[in-house]
XYZ file of C-alpha atoms in Angstrom:
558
model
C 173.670 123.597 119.482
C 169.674 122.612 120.699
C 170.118 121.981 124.326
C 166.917 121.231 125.083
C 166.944 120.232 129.293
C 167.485 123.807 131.357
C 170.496 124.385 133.166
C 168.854 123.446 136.285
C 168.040 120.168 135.216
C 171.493 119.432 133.783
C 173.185 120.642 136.846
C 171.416 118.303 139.219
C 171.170 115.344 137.318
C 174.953 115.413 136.827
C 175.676 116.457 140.650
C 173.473 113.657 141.803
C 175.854 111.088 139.233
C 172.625 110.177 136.947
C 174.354 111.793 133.993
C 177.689 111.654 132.890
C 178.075 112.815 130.052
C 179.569 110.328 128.147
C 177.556 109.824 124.587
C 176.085 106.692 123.151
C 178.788 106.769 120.466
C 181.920 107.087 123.524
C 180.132 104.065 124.881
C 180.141 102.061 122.035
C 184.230 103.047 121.146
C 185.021 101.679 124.750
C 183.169 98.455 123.366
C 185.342 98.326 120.643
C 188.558 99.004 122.309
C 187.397 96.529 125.311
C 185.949 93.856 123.069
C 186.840 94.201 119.718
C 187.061 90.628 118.433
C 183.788 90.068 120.482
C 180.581 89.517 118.007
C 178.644 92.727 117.896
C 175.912 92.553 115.705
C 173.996 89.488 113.054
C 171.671 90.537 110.421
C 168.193 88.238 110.107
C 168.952 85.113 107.950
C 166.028 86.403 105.181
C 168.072 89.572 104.810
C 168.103 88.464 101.559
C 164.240 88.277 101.023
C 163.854 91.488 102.424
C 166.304 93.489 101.057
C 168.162 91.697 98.375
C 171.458 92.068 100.799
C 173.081 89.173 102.028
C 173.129 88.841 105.932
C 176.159 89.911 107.576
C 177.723 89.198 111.003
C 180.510 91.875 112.379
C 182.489 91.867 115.003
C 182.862 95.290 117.134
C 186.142 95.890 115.751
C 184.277 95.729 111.737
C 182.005 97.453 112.916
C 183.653 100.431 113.817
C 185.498 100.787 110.409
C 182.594 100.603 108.509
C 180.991 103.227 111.123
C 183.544 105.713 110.637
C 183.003 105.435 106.744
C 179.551 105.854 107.384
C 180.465 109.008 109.208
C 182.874 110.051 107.119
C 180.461 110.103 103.868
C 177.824 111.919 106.062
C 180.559 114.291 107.067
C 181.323 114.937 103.402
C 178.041 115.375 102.556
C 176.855 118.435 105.259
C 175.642 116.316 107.854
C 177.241 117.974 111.214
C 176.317 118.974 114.394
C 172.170 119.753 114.608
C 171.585 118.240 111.547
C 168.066 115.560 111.586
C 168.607 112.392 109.412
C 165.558 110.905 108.553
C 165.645 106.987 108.563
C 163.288 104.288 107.376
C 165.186 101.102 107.161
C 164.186 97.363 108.465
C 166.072 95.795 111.025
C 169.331 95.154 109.630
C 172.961 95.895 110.234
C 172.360 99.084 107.798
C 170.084 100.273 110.449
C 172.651 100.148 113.185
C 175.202 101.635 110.823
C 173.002 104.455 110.725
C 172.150 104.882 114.585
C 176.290 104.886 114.837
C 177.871 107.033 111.838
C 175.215 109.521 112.649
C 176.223 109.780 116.338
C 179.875 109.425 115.411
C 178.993 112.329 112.562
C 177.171 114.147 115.637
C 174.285 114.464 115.062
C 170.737 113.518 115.167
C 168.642 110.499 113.792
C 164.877 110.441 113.446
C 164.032 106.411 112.500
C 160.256 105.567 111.378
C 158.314 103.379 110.615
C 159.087 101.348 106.897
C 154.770 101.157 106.966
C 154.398 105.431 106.622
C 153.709 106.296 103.512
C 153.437 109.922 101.749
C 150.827 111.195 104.097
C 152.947 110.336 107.561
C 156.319 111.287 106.210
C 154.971 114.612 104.744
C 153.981 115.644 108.303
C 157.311 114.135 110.059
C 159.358 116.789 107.755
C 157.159 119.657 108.353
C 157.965 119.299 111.659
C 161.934 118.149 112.194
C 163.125 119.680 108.406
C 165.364 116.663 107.597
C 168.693 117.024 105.867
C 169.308 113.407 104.703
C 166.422 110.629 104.115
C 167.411 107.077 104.163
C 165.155 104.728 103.343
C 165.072 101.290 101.212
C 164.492 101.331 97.720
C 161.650 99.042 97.783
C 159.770 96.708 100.253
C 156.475 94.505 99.414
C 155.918 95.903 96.017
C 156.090 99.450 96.995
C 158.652 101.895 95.677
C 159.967 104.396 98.820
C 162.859 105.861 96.286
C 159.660 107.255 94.400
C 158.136 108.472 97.359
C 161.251 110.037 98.700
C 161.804 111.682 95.301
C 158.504 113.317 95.102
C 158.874 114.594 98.906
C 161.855 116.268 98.510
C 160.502 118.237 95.300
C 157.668 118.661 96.739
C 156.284 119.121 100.434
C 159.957 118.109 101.738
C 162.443 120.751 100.194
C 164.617 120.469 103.376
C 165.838 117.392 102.273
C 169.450 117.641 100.703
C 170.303 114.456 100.314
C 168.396 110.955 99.251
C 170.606 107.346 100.642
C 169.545 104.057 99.809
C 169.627 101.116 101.644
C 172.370 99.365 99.488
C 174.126 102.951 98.504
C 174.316 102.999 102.590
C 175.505 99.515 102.854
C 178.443 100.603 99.697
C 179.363 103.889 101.532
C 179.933 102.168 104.709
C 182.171 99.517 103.213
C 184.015 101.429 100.717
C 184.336 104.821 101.546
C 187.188 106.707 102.580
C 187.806 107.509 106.495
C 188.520 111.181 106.712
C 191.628 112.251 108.894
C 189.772 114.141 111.498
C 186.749 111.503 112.022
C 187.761 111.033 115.552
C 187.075 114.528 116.892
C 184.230 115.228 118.296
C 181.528 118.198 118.522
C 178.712 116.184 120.569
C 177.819 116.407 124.285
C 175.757 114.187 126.786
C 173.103 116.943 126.548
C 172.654 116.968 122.416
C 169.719 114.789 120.797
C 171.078 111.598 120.055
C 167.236 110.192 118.697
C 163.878 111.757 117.964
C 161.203 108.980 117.715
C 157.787 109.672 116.604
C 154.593 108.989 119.203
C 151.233 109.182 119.081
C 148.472 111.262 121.514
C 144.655 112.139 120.768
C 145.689 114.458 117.927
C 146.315 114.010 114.377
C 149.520 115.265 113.399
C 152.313 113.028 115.222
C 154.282 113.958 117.933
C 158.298 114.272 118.127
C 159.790 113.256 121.442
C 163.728 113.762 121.684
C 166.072 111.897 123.830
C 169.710 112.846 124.450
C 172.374 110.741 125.066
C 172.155 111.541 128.798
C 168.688 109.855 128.840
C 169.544 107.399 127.304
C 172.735 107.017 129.302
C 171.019 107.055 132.431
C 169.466 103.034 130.879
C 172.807 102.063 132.816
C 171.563 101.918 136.222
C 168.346 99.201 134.966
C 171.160 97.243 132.870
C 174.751 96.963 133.502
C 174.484 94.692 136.325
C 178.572 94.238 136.950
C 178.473 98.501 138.252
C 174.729 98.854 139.581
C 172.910 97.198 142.270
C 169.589 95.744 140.735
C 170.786 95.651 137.417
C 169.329 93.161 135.343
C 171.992 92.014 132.473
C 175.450 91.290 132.694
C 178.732 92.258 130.247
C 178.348 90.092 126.766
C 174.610 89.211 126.710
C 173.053 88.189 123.350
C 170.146 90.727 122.958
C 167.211 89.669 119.681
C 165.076 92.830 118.579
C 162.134 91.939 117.171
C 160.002 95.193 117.174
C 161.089 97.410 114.598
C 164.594 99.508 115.472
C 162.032 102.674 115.917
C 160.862 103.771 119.228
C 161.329 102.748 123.295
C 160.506 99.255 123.072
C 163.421 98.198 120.658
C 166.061 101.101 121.021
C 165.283 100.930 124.919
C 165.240 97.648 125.448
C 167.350 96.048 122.525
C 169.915 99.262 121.102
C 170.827 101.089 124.093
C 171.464 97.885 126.806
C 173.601 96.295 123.892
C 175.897 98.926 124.026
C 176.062 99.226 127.991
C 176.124 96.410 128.124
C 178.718 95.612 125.294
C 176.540 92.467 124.377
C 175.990 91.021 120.667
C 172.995 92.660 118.878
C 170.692 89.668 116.882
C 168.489 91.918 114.661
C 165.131 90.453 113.250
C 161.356 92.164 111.911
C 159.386 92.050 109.752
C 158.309 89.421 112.938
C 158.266 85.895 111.832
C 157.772 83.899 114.319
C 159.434 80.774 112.768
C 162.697 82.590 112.236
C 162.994 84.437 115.027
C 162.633 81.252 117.386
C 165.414 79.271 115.113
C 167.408 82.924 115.610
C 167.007 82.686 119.808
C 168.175 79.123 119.329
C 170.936 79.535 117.301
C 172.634 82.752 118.084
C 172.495 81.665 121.856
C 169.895 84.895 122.732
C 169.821 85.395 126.360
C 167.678 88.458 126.730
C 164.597 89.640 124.293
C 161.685 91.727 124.620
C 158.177 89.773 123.065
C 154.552 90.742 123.025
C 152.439 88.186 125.426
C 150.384 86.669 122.809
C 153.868 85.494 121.341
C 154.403 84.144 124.664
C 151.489 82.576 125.249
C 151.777 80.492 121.530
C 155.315 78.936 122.449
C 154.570 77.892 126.073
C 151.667 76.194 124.688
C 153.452 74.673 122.346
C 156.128 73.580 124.341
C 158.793 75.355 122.388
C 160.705 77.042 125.651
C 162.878 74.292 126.378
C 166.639 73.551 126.949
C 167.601 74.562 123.378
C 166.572 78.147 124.089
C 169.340 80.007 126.409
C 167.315 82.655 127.562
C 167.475 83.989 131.118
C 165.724 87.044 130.805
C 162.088 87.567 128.829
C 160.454 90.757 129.014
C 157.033 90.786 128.134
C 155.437 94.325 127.175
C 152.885 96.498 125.085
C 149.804 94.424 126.207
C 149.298 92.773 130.125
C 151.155 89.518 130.145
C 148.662 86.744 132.034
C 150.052 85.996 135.248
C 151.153 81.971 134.776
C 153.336 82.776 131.815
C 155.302 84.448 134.389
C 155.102 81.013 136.589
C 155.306 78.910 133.997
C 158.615 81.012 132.538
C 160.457 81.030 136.132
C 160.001 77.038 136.376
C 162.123 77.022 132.886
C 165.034 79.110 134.633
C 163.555 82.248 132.746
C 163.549 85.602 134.421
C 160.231 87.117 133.740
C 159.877 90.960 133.022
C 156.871 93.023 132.678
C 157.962 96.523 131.088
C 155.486 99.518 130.657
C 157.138 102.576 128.977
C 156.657 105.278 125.927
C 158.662 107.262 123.525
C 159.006 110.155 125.499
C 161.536 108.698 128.292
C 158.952 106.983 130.883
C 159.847 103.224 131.868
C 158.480 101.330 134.637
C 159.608 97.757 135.004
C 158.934 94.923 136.994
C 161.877 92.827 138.038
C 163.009 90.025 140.543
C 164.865 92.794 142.328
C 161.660 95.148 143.085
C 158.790 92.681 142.696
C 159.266 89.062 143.845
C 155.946 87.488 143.747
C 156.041 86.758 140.374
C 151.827 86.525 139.713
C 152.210 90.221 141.413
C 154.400 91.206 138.958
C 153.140 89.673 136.339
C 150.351 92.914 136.878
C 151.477 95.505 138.975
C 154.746 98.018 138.588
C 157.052 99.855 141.075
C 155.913 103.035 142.304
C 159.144 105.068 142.044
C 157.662 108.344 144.094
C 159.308 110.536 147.162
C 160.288 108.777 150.416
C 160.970 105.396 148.790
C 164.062 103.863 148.451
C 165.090 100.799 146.701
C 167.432 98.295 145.863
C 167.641 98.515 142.410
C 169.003 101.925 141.988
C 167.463 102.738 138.796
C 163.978 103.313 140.406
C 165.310 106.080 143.337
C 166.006 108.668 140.531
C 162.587 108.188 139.149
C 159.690 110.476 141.195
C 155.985 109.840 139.953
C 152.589 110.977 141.492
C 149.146 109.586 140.319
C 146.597 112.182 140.410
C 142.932 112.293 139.208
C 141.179 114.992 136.966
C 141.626 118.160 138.946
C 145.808 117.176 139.529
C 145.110 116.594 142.737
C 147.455 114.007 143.839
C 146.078 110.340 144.939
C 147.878 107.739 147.677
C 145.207 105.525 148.951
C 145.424 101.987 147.797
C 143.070 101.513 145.371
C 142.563 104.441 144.180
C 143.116 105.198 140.237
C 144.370 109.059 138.294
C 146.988 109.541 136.074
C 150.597 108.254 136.464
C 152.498 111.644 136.256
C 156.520 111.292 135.310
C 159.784 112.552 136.007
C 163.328 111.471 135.632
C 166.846 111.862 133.923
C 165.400 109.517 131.235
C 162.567 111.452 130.838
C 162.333 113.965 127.567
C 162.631 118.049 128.131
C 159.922 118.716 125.372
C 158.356 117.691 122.427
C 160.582 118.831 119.357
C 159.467 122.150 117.686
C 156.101 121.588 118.872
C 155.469 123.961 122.109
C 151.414 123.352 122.006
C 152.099 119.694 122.512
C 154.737 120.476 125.661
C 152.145 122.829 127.528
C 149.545 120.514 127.480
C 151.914 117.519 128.283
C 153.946 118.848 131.710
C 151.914 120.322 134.751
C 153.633 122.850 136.505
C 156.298 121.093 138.393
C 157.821 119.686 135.296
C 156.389 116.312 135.715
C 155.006 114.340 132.359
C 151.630 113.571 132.376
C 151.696 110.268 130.944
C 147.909 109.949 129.571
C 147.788 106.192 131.139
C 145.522 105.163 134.044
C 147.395 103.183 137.124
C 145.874 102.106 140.282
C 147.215 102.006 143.449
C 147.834 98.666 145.084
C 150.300 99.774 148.032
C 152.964 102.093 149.121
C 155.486 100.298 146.202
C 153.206 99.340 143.420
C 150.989 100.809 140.882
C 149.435 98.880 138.158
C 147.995 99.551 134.882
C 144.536 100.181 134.159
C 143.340 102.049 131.220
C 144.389 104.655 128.533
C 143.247 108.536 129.005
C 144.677 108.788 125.435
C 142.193 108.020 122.731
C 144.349 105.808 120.910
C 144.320 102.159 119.194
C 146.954 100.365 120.377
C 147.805 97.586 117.275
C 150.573 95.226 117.935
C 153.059 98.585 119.671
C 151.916 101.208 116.923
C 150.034 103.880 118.514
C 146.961 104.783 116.431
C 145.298 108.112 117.274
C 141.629 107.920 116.425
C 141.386 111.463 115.681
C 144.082 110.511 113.074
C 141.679 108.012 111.413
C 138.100 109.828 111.829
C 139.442 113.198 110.154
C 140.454 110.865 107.109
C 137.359 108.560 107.191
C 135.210 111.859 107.260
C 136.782 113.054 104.008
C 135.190 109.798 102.215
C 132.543 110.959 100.016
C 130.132 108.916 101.139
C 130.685 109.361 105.052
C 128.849 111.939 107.189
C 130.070 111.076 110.673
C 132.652 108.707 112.005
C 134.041 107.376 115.139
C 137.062 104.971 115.872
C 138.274 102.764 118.822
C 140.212 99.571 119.082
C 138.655 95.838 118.251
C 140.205 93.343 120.752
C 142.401 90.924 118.528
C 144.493 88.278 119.985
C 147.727 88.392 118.030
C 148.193 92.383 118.175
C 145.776 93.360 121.117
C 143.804 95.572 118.928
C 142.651 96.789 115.544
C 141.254 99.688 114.256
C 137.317 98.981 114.408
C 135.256 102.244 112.664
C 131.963 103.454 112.991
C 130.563 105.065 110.184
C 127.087 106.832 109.621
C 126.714 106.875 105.833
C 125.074 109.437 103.969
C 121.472 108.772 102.439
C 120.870 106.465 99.918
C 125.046 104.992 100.096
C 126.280 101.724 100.815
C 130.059 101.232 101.368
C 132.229 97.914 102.622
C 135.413 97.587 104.127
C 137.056 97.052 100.918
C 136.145 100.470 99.542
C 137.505 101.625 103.051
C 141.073 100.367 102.035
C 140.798 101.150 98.689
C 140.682 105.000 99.948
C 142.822 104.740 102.599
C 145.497 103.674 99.722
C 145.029 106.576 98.005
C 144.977 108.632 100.530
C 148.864 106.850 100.969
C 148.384 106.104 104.680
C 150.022 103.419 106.303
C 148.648 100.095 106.485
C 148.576 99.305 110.354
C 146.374 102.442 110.537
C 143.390 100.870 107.897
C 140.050 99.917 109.488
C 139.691 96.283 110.148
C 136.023 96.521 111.412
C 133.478 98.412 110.057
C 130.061 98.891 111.868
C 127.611 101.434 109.784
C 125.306 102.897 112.082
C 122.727 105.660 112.117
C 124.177 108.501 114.156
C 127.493 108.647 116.720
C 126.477 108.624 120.339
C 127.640 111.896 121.116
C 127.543 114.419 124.628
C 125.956 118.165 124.258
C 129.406 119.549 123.445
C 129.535 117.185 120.827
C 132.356 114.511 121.641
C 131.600 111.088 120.560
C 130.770 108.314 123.591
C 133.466 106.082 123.188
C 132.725 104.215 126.153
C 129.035 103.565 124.503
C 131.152 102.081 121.119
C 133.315 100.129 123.566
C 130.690 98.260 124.573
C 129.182 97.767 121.250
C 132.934 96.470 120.137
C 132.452 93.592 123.070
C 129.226 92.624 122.272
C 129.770 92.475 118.568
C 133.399 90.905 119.019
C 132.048 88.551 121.784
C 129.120 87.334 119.639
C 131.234 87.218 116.344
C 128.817 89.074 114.486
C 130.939 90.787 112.709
């Protein structure tokens, strides 16, 4: 069994009542027995154009069965306790199939990205050894049952087992439920996920969460136990991000089953079909970047049709009168900060009431505070500059530093990563900027982590530059972010070419494709210059680049 929290840990978290050991897959089975009739999950209405699956809508009660044949085939097939699925599906009911036969199967799912290619997944298995890959058959003209095939003979040899989307979608309708499938061999304190994040360095990082960390998600959402709660029993919950990582399985997954709510699944993001999908599955609570935002207010598209009460806005700073603007509809605005690694901060009616205020700043969970919404009083941060001292004067700006029972116990199989990520009194060090406004609220301010942000993937430049160098006709290279008003940013690069070469962004994909790297990761902007500003120990000037990026993006020169 991988118990990865210390006994210490354990032992208070459950004394102080923050963990109760109850899994994500008992939760959802006291959904089905409470609710079973009670809609549970709807696939997007272009299943079809996506997968070549017709959309389905299940009830809790369907669900289950086809779970437990999910299980039961997984069961059959050596997937048991400790075992890492590997899982690269779109948004669909598949996807939630395999988030629930898994845990019923107990053990552990690893979902990523459907944009990896050959050269992300090949790293992802050197470092969790999958048993089982799922993954589509085919998406936008690209064939992932090729890819999968030459992993697994190749650079993947842990991998047993190859599922397809629509072998998936048979098994869990037509295979047969074993007689034992209700026992169980999981705990609160086993991996339920292991989501993939990214920091300065190349190679990706694997943060696990149990189901105690996730469990703990009950005090921010199940507003008919906890005071300050924010949802209530039967809300209708739309992902749009993809089913991956903290922003959809934190705030779409995990609160649907606390909250034993009904599940509207959607992404690849359209935005026409997701706002007909709000309207017409009745969505009450969704999570949407603020450019998204921004678009429908100004087109006057939230209106009474939309039954929305709750809007979270997150992964770029929300401008302060969508927040107004949102509250005058009868929408509860909610600014969320948070990462793969268990960190959350959000900003709710209950903890920030000004809503321009909270529109920008965050509660500052730390010692000596208590609050109403009980969520934030197990949570203990510090913000502390360079040297770790620790910083309390308003105004004053260091690293937000993290601990909590949502909070990971360590990177997965990658100790190097762990040292350098906890100080010595087990607190995260989250890599992100805040400043301090007063005693209760922090707000963002800039990234330490030398990563592009595009549209919620986390880009590490080092990532890009290593690959960029390996061009034939690059000597020197250097990547930050290009402001973009749909995603935030893009990957802008700055290349210093070697004599006599010219080379265009085109060329720059065409390698990248070979090199089988995802698209989100491609340069979008390249600037050729003569030589990377760089300090005596030889680390580029990012800041100097930055400001070239505004100029040049400012000017449109480029």
């Amino acid at each position: 069994m991988v118990v990865l929290h210390s006994k210490d840990v354990i032992n208070k978290y459950v004394s102080e009542g923050w963990w109760d050991n109850i899994t994500l897959i008992e939760r959802f089975k006291r959904n089905v027995l409470k609710n079973p009739e009670r809609l549970a999950v709807v696939d997007p209405p272009n299943k079809k154009d996506i997968t070549g699956l017709a959309p389905e809508r299940l009830t809790y009660f369907e669900l289950y069965e086809r779970v437990k044949r999910g299980a039961s085939y997984l069961l059959d097939h050596g997937v048991f306790k400790d075992k890492i699925v590997l899982v690269q599906f779109p948004n669909t009911i598949e996807l939630v199939l395999a988030y629930l036969s898994i845990w019923k199967a107990s053990t552990i799912i690893s979902p990523i990205p459907l944009q990896w290619r050959k050269y992300e997944v090949k790293k992802v298995c050197n470092i969790i050894k999958p048993y089982t890959y799922m993954l589509i058959e085919r998406y936008k003209d690209f064939d992932y049952l090729s890819m999968s095939k030459e992993l697994m003979e190749n650079e993947c040899s842990s991998i047993k087992n190859i599922i397809t989307l629509s072998q998936w979608s048979e098994i869990t309708k037509n295979y047969k439920i074993r007689d034992d499938i209700n026992e169980t061999y999981l705990d609160g304190n086993d991996i339920a996920t292991i989501a993939w994040t990214s920091g300065t360095e190349t190679d990706p990082k694997a943060a696990p969460l149990t189901h105690n960390n996730w469990g703990f998600l009950r005090f921010l959402y199940d507003g008919n136990k906890y005071p300050g709660a924010i949802l209530n029993d039967g809300e209708v919950i739309a992902v749009s991000s993809p089913l991956i990582n903290m922003a959809a399985i934190g705030v779409g997954l995990v609160p649907w089953i606390i909250i034993s709510g009904t599940l509207v699944l959607h992404n690849p993001f359209d935005p026409v079909i997701f706002y007909n999908q709000l309207i017409n599955e009745g969505v009450t609570f969704t999570l949407m970047v603020p450019a998204i935002v921004v678009s429908l207010l100004k087109q006057g598209l939230f209106n009474q049709r939309l039954k929305l009460k709750y809007l979270a806005q997150g992964a770029a700073p929300p401008p302060p009168w969508t927040f107004v603007e949102l509250n005058k509809l009868g929408i509860e605005p909610i600014n969320i900060w948070g990462q793969n690694e268990g960190t959350g901060l959000f900003s709710t009616r209950e903890n920030i009431e000004d809503l321009e205020k909270r529109s920008r700043a965050f509660p500052w969970p730390h010692k000596g505070l208590k609050w109403y919404q009980v969520f934030n009083n197990a949570i203990d941060t510090k913000i502390v500059d360079p040297a770790g001292n620790e910083l309390k004067e308003p105004g004053q700006i260091g690293e937000l530093c993290y601990k909590s029972p949502f909070t990971m116990a360590s990177y997965f199989n990658q100790p190097d990563f762990t040292k350098k990520s906890f100080d010595n009194e087990g607190y995260f060090c989250t890599g992100d900027y805040f400043q301090i406004i007063d005693h209760s609220t922090i707000s963002f301010y800039d990234r330490k982590k030398d990563i592009v942000n595009r549209g919620g993937f986390k880009i590490p430049s080092a990532e890009i530059e290593d690959l960029l160098k390996k061009h034939p006709k690059i000597l020197d290279a250097a990547v930050v972010g290009w402001p973009d008003p749909r995603l935030g940013e893009v990957v802008a690069a700055f290349v210093v070419l070697k004599p006599n070469e010219a080379l265009d962004l085109e060329e720059i994909r065409k390698f990248m494709e070979e090199q089988q790297v995802a698209k989100y990761k491609w340069p979008e902007k390249l600037i050729i210059i003569d030589q990377i500003p760089r300090n005596p120990l030889g680390k580029a000037l990012k800041n100097m680049l930055r400001d070239k990026v505004k100029e040049l993006s400012e000017n449109q020169s480029i």
